[in-house]
XYZ file of C-alpha atoms in Angstrom:
241
model
C -89.768 -90.885 127.449
C -92.418 -88.258 128.325
C -92.848 -86.563 124.983
C -89.919 -84.142 124.557
C -89.298 -85.001 120.907
C -93.044 -85.064 120.248
C -93.332 -81.549 121.661
C -90.391 -80.379 119.546
C -92.010 -81.827 116.437
C -95.167 -79.915 117.329
C -93.186 -76.659 117.502
C -91.711 -77.405 114.075
C -95.196 -78.057 112.699
C -96.309 -74.673 114.043
C -93.320 -72.950 112.435
C -94.259 -74.525 109.101
C -97.958 -73.693 109.441
C -99.456 -71.081 107.038
C -99.700 -68.417 109.753
C -95.952 -68.508 110.429
C -93.983 -70.151 107.614
C -93.514 -66.913 105.665
C -91.160 -65.507 108.297
C -90.449 -68.304 110.818
C -87.733 -70.922 110.381
C -86.608 -73.902 112.462
C -83.519 -76.118 112.302
C -82.778 -79.130 114.492
C -79.729 -81.136 115.615
C -79.391 -84.130 117.911
C -76.781 -86.572 119.242
C -75.783 -87.531 115.687
C -74.056 -84.158 115.397
C -71.159 -84.858 117.761
C -69.106 -81.656 117.405
C -69.877 -77.912 117.334
C -68.699 -77.781 113.709
C -71.127 -80.530 112.671
C -73.943 -78.830 114.609
C -73.339 -75.536 112.816
C -73.073 -77.333 109.479
C -76.402 -79.099 110.054
C -78.122 -75.845 111.025
C -76.636 -74.130 107.980
C -77.892 -76.830 105.600
C -81.444 -76.639 106.955
C -81.541 -72.845 106.882
C -79.911 -72.739 103.418
C -77.055 -70.513 104.597
C -73.813 -70.549 102.625
C -71.003 -68.173 101.552
C -68.819 -67.096 104.471
C -69.632 -70.029 106.729
C -68.888 -72.593 104.014
C -65.481 -71.038 103.411
C -64.737 -70.950 107.138
C -65.861 -74.585 107.487
C -63.493 -75.666 104.710
C -60.571 -73.945 106.461
C -61.558 -75.508 109.791
C -61.664 -79.027 108.322
C -58.288 -78.461 106.668
C -56.810 -77.511 110.057
C -58.255 -80.697 111.563
C -56.863 -82.844 108.748
C -53.425 -81.277 109.054
C -53.346 -81.937 112.797
C -54.384 -85.578 112.323
C -51.741 -86.082 109.603
C -49.029 -84.639 111.857
C -50.034 -86.905 114.718
C -50.086 -90.022 112.531
C -46.645 -89.151 111.108
C -45.111 -88.873 114.576
C -46.743 -92.122 115.695
C -45.433 -93.997 112.659
C -41.924 -92.636 113.237
C -41.928 -93.730 116.879
C -43.225 -97.207 116.094
C -40.747 -97.775 113.256
C -37.709 -96.538 115.153
C -38.270 -98.470 118.378
C -40.612 -101.445 118.816
C -40.043 -101.392 122.565
C -38.300 -98.640 124.518
C -38.181 -100.382 127.885
C -34.825 -99.614 129.461
C -33.401 -98.120 126.261
C -31.760 -94.719 125.840
C -33.168 -93.309 122.648
C -31.779 -89.862 121.921
C -32.549 -89.712 118.203
C -36.340 -89.739 118.429
C -38.009 -86.429 119.389
C -40.170 -86.617 122.526
C -38.979 -90.140 123.356
C -35.456 -89.068 124.327
C -36.534 -86.521 126.961
C -38.928 -89.020 128.488
C -36.270 -91.696 128.798
C -33.811 -89.288 130.310
C -36.202 -89.102 133.242
C -35.134 -92.646 134.048
C -38.542 -94.113 133.256
C -39.057 -97.656 131.964
C -41.376 -97.019 129.055
C -42.956 -99.236 126.453
C -43.924 -97.909 123.048
C -47.566 -97.737 124.097
C -46.719 -95.707 127.192
C -44.690 -93.279 125.112
C -47.529 -92.844 122.634
C -50.106 -92.477 125.407
C -48.101 -89.665 126.987
C -47.494 -88.068 123.609
C -51.171 -88.250 122.680
C -52.282 -86.699 125.978
C -49.990 -83.768 125.243
C -51.259 -83.595 121.677
C -54.857 -83.433 122.907
C -54.042 -80.242 124.788
C -52.171 -78.883 121.755
C -55.094 -79.664 119.445
C -57.444 -77.834 121.806
C -55.211 -74.753 121.820
C -54.541 -74.798 118.088
C -58.216 -75.223 117.175
C -59.462 -72.547 119.544
C -59.032 -69.734 117.036
C -60.394 -71.720 114.061
C -63.488 -72.668 116.087
C -63.935 -69.039 117.100
C -63.585 -67.963 113.466
C -66.053 -70.641 112.370
C -68.578 -69.574 115.018
C -68.254 -65.896 114.052
C -68.948 -66.774 110.414
C -71.970 -68.828 111.501
C -73.353 -66.038 113.706
C -72.766 -63.408 111.000
C -74.818 -65.305 108.436
C -77.423 -66.280 111.022
C -77.887 -62.613 111.996
C -78.060 -61.596 108.341
C -80.858 -64.102 107.779
C -82.675 -63.161 110.987
C -82.545 -59.430 110.294
C -83.707 -59.667 106.676
C -87.272 -58.476 106.072
C -90.029 -60.625 104.614
C -93.067 -59.183 102.847
C -96.197 -60.916 104.147
C -99.098 -61.651 101.848
C -101.681 -59.793 103.916
C -103.818 -56.818 102.988
C -101.474 -54.343 104.669
C -98.346 -55.759 102.941
C -96.656 -56.074 106.327
C -92.906 -56.535 106.559
C -91.466 -58.702 109.321
C -88.038 -59.910 110.281
C -87.341 -63.636 110.254
C -87.792 -65.585 113.482
C -85.343 -68.483 113.788
C -85.505 -71.386 116.249
C -82.344 -73.485 116.700
C -83.353 -76.783 118.271
C -81.117 -79.205 120.211
C -82.885 -82.519 120.799
C -81.556 -85.137 123.277
C -79.391 -82.348 124.717
C -78.109 -84.488 127.589
C -76.280 -86.647 125.024
C -74.761 -83.579 123.340
C -73.967 -81.500 126.413
C -70.265 -82.420 126.662
C -69.617 -80.722 123.313
C -72.611 -78.429 122.886
C -72.715 -76.730 126.304
C -69.077 -75.458 126.332
C -69.457 -74.260 122.739
C -72.685 -72.405 123.553
C -71.187 -70.821 126.681
C -67.726 -69.967 125.348
C -68.460 -69.098 121.731
C -72.058 -68.755 120.632
C -73.773 -66.999 123.538
C -70.909 -64.527 123.934
C -71.463 -63.313 120.358
C -73.735 -60.459 119.328
C -76.797 -62.507 118.408
C -79.983 -61.138 116.865
C -82.956 -60.989 119.233
C -84.960 -62.850 116.576
C -83.017 -66.048 117.276
C -84.182 -68.492 119.952
C -82.456 -71.665 121.167
C -84.682 -74.566 122.185
C -83.110 -77.504 124.014
C -84.865 -80.706 125.009
C -83.259 -83.160 127.402
C -83.698 -85.261 130.487
C -82.016 -82.622 132.646
C -82.351 -78.809 132.628
C -79.744 -77.006 130.539
C -78.336 -75.246 133.606
C -77.417 -78.666 135.025
C -75.872 -79.932 131.790
C -72.320 -79.345 133.101
C -72.281 -81.085 136.513
C -68.600 -80.255 137.079
C -69.187 -76.527 136.603
C -72.902 -75.730 137.108
C -72.312 -72.037 137.925
C -71.524 -71.208 134.299
C -75.243 -71.102 133.463
C -76.215 -69.019 136.520
C -76.015 -65.586 134.795
C -78.501 -66.775 132.158
C -80.758 -68.264 134.810
C -80.599 -65.169 137.060
C -81.302 -62.807 134.142
C -84.276 -64.896 132.982
C -82.609 -65.607 129.653
C -83.450 -69.290 130.214
C -87.108 -70.270 130.364
C -87.829 -73.875 131.353
C -90.836 -76.075 130.695
C -90.957 -79.178 132.879
C -92.741 -82.211 131.441
C -94.274 -84.861 133.683
C -95.726 -88.231 132.766
C -99.062 -88.170 130.988
C -102.185 -88.877 133.005
C -104.507 -91.608 131.778
C -106.793 -89.004 130.207
C -103.880 -87.248 128.465
C -102.520 -90.534 127.162
C -105.948 -91.449 125.850
C -106.356 -88.057 124.173
C -102.896 -88.331 122.600
């Protein structure tokens, strides 16, 4: 409410201004991109990057679809075989039998809840490599774009590398997905020095993971993170705006 998005829009306007648009590029995501894959896809679309990342994204989505199909198949089998497992001894249904042998009184919903909690961990493990592969493809193409030279239309025919700004607006609403991905995948990659990340949110990025705030400390201590704190406008500033 104190002008974060307005300031971001001003940066984008500067990137697109005649003095910079020949070699500067900006791409923006916000809370509508709810997963790292969708964030990378949105960045890719705006920066007109394709090839390797598109192929990796297709494989990633296929892995997601396959996992969802497997989970739905198991759920349907459980529901069809036993409407209510309370007090029953079901040995013929995988997963259900071992649970009932524990002597528990389980309803169908309880069985599925326990199964799904286990599946969530399995999905996380199984998608770790695909997400890593997807991020590597994204970084590879991003670096290729950043390191490519642009011939400027000045008298000296100067050549410059691209400058790329990746913008995360309303970061506090994205932090649950975006922060772990940035820390575990993106920032650990070999990223071109011509690429800058800009986040805007109600809290500083190094406090975006309240359960594990120390993860950002190396970036803070090494001055990799530079913060701009915005306060409410004064009367004169509001009037000028």
